[in-house]
mmCIF file of C-alpha atoms in Angstrom:
data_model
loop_
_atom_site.group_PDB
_atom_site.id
_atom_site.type_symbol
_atom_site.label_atom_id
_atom_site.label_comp_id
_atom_site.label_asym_id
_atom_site.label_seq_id
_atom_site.Cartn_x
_atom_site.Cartn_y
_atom_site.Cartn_z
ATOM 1 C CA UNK A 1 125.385 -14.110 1.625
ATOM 2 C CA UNK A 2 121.833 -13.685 -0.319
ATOM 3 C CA UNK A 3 122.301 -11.827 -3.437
ATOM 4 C CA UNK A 4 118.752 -10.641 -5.431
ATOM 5 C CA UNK A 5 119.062 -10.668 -8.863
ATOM 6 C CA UNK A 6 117.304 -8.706 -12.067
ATOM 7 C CA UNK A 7 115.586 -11.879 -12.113
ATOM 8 C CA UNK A 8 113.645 -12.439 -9.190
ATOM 9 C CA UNK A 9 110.173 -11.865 -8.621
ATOM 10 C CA UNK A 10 107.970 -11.071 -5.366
ATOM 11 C CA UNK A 11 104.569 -11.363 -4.371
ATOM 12 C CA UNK A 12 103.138 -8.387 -3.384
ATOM 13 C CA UNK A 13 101.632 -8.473 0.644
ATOM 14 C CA UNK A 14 98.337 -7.007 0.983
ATOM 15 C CA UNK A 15 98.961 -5.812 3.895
ATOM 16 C CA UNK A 16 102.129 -4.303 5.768
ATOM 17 C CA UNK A 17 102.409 -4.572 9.497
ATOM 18 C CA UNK A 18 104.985 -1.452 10.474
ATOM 19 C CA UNK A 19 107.608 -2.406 13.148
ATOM 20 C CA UNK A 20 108.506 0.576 15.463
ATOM 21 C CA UNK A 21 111.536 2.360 14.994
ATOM 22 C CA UNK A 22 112.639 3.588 18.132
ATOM 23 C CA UNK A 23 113.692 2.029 21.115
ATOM 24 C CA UNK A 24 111.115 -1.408 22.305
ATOM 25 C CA UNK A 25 108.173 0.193 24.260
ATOM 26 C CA UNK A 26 107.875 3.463 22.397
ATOM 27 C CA UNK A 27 105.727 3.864 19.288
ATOM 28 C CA UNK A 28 106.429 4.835 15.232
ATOM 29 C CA UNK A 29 106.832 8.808 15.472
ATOM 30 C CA UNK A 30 104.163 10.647 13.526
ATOM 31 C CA UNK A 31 107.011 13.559 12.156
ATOM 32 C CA UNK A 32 109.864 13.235 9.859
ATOM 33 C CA UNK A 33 111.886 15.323 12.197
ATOM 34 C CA UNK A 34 110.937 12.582 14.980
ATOM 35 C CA UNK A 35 112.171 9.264 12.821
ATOM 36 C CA UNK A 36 116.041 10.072 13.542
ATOM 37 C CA UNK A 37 117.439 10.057 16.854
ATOM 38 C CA UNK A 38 118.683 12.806 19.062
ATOM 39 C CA UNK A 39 121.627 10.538 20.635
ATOM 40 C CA UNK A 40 123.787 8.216 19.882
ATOM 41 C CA UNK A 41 123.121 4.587 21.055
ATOM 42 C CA UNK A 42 124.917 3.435 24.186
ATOM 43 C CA UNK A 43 127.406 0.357 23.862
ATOM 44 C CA UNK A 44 126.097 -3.203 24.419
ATOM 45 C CA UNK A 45 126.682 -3.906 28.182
ATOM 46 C CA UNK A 46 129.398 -6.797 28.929
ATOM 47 C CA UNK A 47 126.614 -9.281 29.545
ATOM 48 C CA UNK A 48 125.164 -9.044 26.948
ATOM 49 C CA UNK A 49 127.924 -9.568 24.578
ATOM 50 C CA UNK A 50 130.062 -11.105 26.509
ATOM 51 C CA UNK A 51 130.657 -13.901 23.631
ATOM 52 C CA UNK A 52 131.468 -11.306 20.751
ATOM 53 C CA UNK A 53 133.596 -8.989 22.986
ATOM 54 C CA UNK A 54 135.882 -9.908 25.430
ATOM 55 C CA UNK A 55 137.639 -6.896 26.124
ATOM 56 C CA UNK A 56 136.119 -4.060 28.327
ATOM 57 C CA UNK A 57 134.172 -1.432 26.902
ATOM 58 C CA UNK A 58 136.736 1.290 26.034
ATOM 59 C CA UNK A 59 137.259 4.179 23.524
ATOM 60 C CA UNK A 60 138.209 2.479 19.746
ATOM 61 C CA UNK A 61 141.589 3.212 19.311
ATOM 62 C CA UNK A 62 142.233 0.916 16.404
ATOM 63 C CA UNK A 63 145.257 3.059 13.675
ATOM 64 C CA UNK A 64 144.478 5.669 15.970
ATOM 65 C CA UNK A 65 147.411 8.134 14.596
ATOM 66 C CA UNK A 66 146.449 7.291 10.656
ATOM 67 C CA UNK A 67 142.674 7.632 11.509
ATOM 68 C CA UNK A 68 143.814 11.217 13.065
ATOM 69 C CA UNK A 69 146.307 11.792 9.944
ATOM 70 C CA UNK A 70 143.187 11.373 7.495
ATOM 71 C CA UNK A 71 140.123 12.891 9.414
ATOM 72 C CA UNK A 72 140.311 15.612 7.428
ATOM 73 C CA UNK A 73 140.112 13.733 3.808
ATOM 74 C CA UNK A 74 137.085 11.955 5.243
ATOM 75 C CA UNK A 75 135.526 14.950 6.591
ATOM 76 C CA UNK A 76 135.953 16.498 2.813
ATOM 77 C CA UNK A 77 134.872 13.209 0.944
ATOM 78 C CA UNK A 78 131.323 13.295 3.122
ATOM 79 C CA UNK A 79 130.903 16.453 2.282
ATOM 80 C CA UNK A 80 127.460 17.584 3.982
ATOM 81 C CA UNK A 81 126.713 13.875 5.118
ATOM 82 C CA UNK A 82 126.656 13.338 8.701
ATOM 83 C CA UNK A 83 129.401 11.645 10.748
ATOM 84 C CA UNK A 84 129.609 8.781 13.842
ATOM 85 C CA UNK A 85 132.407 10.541 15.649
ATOM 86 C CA UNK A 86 132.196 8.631 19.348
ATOM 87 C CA UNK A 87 133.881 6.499 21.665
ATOM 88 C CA UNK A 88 137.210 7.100 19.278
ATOM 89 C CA UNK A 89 135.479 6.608 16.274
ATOM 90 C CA UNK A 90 135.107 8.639 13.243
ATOM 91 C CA UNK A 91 132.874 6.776 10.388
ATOM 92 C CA UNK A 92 130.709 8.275 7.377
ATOM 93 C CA UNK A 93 127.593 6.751 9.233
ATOM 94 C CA UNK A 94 124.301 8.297 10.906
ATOM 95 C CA UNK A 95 121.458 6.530 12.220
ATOM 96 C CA UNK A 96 118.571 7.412 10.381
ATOM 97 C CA UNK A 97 116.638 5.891 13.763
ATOM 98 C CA UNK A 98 117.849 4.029 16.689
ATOM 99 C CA UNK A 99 117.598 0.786 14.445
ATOM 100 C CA UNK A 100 118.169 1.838 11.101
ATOM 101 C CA UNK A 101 121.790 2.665 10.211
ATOM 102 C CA UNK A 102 122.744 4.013 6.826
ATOM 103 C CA UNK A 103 126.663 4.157 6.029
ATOM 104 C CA UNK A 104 129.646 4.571 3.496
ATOM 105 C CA UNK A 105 131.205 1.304 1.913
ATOM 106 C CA UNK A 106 133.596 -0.502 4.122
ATOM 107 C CA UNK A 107 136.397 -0.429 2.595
ATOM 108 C CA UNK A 108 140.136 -1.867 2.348
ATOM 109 C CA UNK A 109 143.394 -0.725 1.686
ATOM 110 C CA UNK A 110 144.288 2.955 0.440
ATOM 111 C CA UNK A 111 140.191 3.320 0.001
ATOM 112 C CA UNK A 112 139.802 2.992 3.354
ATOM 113 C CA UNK A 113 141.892 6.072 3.662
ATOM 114 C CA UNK A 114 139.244 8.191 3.091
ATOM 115 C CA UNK A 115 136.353 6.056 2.907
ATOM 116 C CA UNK A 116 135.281 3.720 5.830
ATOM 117 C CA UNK A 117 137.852 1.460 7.192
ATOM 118 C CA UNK A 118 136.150 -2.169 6.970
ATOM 119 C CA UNK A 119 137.970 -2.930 10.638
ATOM 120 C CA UNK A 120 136.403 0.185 12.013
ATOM 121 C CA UNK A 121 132.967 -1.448 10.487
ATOM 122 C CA UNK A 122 133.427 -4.148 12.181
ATOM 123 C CA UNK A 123 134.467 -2.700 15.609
ATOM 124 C CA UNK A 124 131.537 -0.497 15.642
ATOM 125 C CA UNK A 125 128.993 -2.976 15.142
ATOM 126 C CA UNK A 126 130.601 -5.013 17.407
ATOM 127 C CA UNK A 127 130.531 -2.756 19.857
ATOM 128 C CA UNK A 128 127.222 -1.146 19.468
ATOM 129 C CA UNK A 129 124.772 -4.154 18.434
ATOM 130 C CA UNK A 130 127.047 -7.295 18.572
ATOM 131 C CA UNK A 131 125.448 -10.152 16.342
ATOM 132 C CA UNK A 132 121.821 -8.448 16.295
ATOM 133 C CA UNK A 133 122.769 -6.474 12.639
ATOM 134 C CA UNK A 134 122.467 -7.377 9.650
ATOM 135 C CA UNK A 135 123.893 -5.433 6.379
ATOM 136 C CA UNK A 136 122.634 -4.471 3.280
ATOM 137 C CA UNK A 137 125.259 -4.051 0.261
ATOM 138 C CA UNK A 138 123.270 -2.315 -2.388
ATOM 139 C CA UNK A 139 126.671 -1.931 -4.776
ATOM 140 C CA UNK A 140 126.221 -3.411 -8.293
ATOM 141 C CA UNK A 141 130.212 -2.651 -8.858
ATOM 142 C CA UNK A 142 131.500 -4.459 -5.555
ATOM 143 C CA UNK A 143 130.624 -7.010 -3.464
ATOM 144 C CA UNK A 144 132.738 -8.560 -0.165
ATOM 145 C CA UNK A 145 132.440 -11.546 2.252
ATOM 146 C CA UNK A 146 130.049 -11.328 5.455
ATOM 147 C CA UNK A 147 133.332 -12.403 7.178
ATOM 148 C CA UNK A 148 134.903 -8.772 6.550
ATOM 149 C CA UNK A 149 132.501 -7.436 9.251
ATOM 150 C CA UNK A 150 132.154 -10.513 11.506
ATOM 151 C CA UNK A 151 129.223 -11.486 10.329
ATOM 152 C CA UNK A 152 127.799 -14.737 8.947
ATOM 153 C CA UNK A 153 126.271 -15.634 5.715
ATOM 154 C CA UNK A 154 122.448 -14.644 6.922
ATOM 155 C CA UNK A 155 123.547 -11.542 8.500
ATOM 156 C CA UNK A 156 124.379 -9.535 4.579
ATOM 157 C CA UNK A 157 122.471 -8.996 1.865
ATOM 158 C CA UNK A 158 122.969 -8.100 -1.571
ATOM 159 C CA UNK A 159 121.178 -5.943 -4.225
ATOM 160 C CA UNK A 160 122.797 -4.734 -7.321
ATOM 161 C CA UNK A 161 121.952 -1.092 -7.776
ATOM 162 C CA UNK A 162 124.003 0.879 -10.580
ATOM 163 C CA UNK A 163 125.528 4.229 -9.076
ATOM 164 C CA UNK A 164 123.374 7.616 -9.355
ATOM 165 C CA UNK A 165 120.387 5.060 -11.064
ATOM 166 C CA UNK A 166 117.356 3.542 -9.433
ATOM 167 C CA UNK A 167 116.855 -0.197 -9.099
ATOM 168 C CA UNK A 168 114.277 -2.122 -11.002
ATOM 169 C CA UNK A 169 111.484 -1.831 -9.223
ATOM 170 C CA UNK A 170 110.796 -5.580 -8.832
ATOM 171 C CA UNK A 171 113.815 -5.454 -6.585
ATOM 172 C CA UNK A 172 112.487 -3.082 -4.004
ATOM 173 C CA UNK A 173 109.435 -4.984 -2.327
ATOM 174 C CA UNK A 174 112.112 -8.051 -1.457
ATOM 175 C CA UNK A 175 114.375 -5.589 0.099
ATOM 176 C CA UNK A 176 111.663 -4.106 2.352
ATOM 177 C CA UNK A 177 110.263 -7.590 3.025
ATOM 178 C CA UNK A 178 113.574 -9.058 4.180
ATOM 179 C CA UNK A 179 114.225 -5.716 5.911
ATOM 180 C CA UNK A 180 111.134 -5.709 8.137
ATOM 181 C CA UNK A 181 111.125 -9.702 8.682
ATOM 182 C CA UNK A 182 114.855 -9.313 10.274
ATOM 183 C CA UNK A 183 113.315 -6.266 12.914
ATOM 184 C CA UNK A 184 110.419 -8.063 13.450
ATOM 185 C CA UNK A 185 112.652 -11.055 14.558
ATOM 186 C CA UNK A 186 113.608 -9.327 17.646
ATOM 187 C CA UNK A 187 113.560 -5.910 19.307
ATOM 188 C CA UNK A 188 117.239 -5.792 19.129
ATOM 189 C CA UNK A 189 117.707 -6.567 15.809
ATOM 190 C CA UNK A 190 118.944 -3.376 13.975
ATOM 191 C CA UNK A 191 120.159 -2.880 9.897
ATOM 192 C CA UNK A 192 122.987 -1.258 8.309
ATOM 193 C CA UNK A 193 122.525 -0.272 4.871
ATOM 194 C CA UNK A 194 125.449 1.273 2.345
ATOM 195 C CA UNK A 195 126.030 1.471 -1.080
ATOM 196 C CA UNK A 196 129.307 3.625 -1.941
ATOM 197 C CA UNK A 197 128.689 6.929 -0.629
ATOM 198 C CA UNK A 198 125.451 5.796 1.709
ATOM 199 C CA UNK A 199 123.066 8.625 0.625
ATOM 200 C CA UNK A 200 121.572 8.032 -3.136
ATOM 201 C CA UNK A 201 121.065 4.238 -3.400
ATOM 202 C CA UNK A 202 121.011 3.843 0.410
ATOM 203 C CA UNK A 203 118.611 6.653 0.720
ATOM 204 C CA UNK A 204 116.285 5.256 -1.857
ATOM 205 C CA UNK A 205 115.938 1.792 -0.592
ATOM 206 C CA UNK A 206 115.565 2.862 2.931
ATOM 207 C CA UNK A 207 112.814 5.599 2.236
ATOM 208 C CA UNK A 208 110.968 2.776 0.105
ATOM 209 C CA UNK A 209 111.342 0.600 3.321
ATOM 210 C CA UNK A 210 109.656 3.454 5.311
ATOM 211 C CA UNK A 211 107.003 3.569 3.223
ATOM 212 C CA UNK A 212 106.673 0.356 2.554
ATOM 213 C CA UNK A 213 106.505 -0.534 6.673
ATOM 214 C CA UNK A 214 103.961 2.085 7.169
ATOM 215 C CA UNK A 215 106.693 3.819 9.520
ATOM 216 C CA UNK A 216 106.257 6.941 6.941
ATOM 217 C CA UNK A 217 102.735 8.100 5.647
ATOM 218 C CA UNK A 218 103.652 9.083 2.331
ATOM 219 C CA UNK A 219 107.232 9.072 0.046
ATOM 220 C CA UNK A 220 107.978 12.558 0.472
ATOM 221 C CA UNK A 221 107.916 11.990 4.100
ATOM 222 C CA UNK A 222 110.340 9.180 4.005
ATOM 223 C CA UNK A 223 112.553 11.073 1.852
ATOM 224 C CA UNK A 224 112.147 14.090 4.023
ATOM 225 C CA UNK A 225 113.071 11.440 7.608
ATOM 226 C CA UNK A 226 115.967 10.335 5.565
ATOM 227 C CA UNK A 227 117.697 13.598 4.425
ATOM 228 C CA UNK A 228 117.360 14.770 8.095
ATOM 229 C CA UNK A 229 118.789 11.855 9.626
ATOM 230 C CA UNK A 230 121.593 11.407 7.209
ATOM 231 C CA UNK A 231 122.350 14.753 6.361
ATOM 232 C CA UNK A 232 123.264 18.235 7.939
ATOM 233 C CA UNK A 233 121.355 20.219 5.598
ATOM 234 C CA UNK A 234 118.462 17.818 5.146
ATOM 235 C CA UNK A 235 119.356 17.229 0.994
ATOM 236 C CA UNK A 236 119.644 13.079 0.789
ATOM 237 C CA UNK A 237 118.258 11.392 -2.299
ATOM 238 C CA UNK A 238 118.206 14.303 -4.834
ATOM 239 C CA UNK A 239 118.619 12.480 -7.943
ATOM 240 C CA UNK A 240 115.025 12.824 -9.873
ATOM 241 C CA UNK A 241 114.600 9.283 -11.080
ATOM 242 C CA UNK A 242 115.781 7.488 -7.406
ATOM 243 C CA UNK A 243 112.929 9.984 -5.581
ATOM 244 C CA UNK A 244 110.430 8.730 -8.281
ATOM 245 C CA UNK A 245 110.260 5.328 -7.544
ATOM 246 C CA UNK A 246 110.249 5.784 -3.752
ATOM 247 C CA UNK A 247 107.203 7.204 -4.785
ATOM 248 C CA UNK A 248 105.937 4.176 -7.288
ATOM 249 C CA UNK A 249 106.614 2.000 -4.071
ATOM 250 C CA UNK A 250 103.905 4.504 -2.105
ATOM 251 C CA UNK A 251 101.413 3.725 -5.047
ATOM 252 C CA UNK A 252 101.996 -0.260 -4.805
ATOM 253 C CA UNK A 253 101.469 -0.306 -1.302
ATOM 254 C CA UNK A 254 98.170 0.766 -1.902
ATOM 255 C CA UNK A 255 97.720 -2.086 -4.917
ATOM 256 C CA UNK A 256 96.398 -5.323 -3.878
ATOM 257 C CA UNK A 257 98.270 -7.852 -5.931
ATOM 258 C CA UNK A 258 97.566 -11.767 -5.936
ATOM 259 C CA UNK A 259 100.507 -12.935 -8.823
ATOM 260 C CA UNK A 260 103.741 -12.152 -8.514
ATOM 261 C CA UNK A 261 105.197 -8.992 -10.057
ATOM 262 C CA UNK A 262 107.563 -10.124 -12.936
ATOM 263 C CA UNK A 263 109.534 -8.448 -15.445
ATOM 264 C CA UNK A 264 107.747 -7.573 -19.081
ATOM 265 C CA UNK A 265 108.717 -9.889 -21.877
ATOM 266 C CA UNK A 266 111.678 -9.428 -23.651
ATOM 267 C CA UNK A 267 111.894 -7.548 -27.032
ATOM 268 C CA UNK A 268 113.523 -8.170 -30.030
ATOM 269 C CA UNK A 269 114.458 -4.864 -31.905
ATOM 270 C CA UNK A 270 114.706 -5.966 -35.419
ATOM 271 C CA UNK A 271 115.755 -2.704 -37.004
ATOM 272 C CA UNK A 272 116.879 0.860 -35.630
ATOM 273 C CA UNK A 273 116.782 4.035 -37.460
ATOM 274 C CA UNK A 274 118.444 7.313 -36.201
ATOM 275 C CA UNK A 275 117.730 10.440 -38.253
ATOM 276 C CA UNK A 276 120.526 12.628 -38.362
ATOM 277 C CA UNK A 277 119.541 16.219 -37.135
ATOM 278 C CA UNK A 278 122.606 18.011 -38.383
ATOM 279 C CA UNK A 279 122.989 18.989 -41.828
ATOM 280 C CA UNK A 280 126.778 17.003 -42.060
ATOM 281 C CA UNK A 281 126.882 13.831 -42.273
ATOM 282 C CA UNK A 282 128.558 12.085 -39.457
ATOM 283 C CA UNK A 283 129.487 8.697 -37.957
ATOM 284 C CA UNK A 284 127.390 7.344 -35.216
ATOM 285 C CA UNK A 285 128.381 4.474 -32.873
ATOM 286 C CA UNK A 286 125.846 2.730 -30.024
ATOM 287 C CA UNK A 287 126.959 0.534 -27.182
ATOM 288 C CA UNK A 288 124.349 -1.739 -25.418
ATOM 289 C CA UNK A 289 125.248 -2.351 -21.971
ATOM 290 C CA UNK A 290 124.309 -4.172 -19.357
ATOM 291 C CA UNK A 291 125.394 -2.693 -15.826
ATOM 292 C CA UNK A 292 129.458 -2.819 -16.879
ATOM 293 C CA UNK A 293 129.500 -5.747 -19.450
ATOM 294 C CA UNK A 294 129.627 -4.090 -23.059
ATOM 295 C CA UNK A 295 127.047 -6.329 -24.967
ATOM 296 C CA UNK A 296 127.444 -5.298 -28.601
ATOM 297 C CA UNK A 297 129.263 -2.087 -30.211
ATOM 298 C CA UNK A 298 127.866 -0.649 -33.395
ATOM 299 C CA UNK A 299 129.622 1.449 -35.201
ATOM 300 C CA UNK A 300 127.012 2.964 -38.490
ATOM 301 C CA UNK A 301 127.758 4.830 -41.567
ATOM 302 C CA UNK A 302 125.403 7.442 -43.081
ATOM 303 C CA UNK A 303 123.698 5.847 -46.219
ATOM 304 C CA UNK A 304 122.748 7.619 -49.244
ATOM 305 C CA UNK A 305 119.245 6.369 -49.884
ATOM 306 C CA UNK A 306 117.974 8.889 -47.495
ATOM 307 C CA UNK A 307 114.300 8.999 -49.265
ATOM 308 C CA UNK A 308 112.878 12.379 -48.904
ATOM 309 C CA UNK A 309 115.478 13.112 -46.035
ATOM 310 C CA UNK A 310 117.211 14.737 -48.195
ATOM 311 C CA UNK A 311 119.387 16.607 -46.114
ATOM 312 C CA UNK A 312 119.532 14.235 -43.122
ATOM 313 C CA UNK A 313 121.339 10.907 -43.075
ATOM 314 C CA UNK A 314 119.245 8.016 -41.640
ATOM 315 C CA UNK A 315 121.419 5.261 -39.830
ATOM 316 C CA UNK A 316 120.629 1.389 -40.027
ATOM 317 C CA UNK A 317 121.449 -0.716 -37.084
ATOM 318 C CA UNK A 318 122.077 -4.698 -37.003
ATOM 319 C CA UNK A 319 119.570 -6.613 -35.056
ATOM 320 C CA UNK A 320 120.636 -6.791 -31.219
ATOM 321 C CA UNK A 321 118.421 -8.024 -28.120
ATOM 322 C CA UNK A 322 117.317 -5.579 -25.363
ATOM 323 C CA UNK A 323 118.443 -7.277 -22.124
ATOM 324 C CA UNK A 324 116.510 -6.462 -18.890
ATOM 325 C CA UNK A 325 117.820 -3.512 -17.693
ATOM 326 C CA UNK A 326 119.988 -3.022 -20.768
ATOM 327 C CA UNK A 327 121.251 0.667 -21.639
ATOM 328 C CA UNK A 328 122.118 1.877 -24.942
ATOM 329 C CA UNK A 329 124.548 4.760 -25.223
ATOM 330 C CA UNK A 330 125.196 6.802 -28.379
ATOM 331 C CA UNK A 331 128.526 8.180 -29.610
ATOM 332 C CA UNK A 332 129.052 10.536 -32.817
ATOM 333 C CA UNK A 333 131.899 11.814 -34.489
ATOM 334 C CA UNK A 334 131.996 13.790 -38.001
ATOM 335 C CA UNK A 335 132.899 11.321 -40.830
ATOM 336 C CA UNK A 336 136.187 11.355 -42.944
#
């Protein structure tokens, strides 16, 4: 499995060359409301997958009674998102277009009780596109084995994307790159994409990829093509800072870039003051964090030699180093 890390860098193309996204010998839709499909794809026929599936093609009807038991939980959990309910199955998936699939985790265990099973996963893309998928994991908190889904080592990919955040933006252009290489390879070739929920992270990376193709003329277009396609009331990626840099990939498609695209140089903060804008003193404690690993924890008293701050207290911090991608979080209590 290829995991892309914080620390990776890409060379910008100068140009993009879109691949279609409908069916071979039709051409990239000009609308939004023409990118996602009216019907659902058809199963492979025998022949042609005759070495993945050996049974016949007939309805799923793997835990048929639990997967009946828990419809409804799913059904609540997806909320508005739009459902693959065909053929006996019944996944949080939607096909954004006849080769771009965007999907809930698959998931094990009691998870999978409301989430998607991983076996039904697997079955579907069996059954459906055989061994012309590949998957893209874009959870930072969880990560599985391409054997989970039937799949080998080059068929998933990994990018680490914190929930409800956007992904540095270096980490976007390799995404779209090894997206539109795989459905270039072949006119079969489709891609799954999921994070946890498949909408926020999923939506992002796959707008950026329809931008980034050319398949979309603008961000707000590809965001527009995804929220139809994945949603019944047309709302996808709505958190403000994931839309934003769906739209910085729209302005670097534009840039011509020679040199890679690497991260700024690290900074050393060598002193951090915090003026107090309450007239009580009170305790203040900052946590630098990077994704889920707790780097440092700080935990500052007000100090008297305010200076002309007379009725604010100014905090000192100890030195610490900003990691890429690091977050600092700020706690405060009132003082004893």
């Amino acid at each position: 499995m290829k995991s892309v890390h914080l620390h990776d860098s890409f060379v910008m193309p100068s140009t993009s060359i879109p691949v279609a996204l409908a069916d071979k010998g039709t051409t990239s839709p000009t609308s939004s409301k023409e990118l996602h499909p009216r019907v659902y794809p058809e199963p492979l026929p025998a022949a042609s997958r005759a070495e993945h599936v050996a049974s016949p093609l007939k309805p799923y009807d793997g835990a048929k009674h639990l997967s009946q038991m828990t419809a409804p939980i799913k059904q609540l959990v997806s909320r508005k998102k739009k459902r693959f309910e065909q053929d006996g199955f019944n996944l949080d998936l939607a096909y954004i277009s006849p080769r771009i699939i965007a999907m809930g985790y698959p998931s094990q265990g009691a998870e999978s009780l409301f989430r998607n099973p991983a076996t039904e996963v697997r079955a579907f893309l069996r059954r459906y596109h055989g061994r012309a998928v590949k998957v893209f994991n874009l959870c930072a908190e969880r990560a599985y084995d391409a054997s989970l889904l039937g799949l080998d080592s080059t068929q998933l990919e990994r990018y680490e994307i914190v929930d409800h955040n956007p992904c540095p933006l270096f980490m976007m252009p390799p995404f779209c790159d090894s997206l539109q290489r795989w459905l270039e390879q072949s006119a079969e070739h489709v891609v799954a994409v999921h994070c946890k929920a498949g909408k926020g992270r999923t939506g992002m990376m796959i707008a950026a990829w329809l931008v980034w193709s050319g398949a979309c003329a603008n961000a707000a277009q590809a965001l527009e093509c995804f929220g139809l396609g994945r949603t019944v009331n047309g709302k996808g990626v709505t958190i403000p800072s994931q839309r934003r840099y769906v739209h910085y990939v729209e302005q670097l498609r534009h840039v011509k870039m020679d040199c890679p695209l690497r991260l700024p140089p690290l900074l050393l903060i060598t002193g951090l003051f915090v003026h107090n804008l309450v007239r009580s003193p009170s305790r203040l404690m900052l946590r630098v964090s990077r994704f889920f690993l707790v780097l440092a924890c700080f935990v500052c008293e007000p100090r008297a030699d305010a200076g002309s701050f007379t009725r604010l207290s100014v905090l000192l911090f100890d030195l610490f180093v900003c990691m890429p991608h690091g977050r600092a979080r700020f706690f405060t209590s009132p003082s004893s």
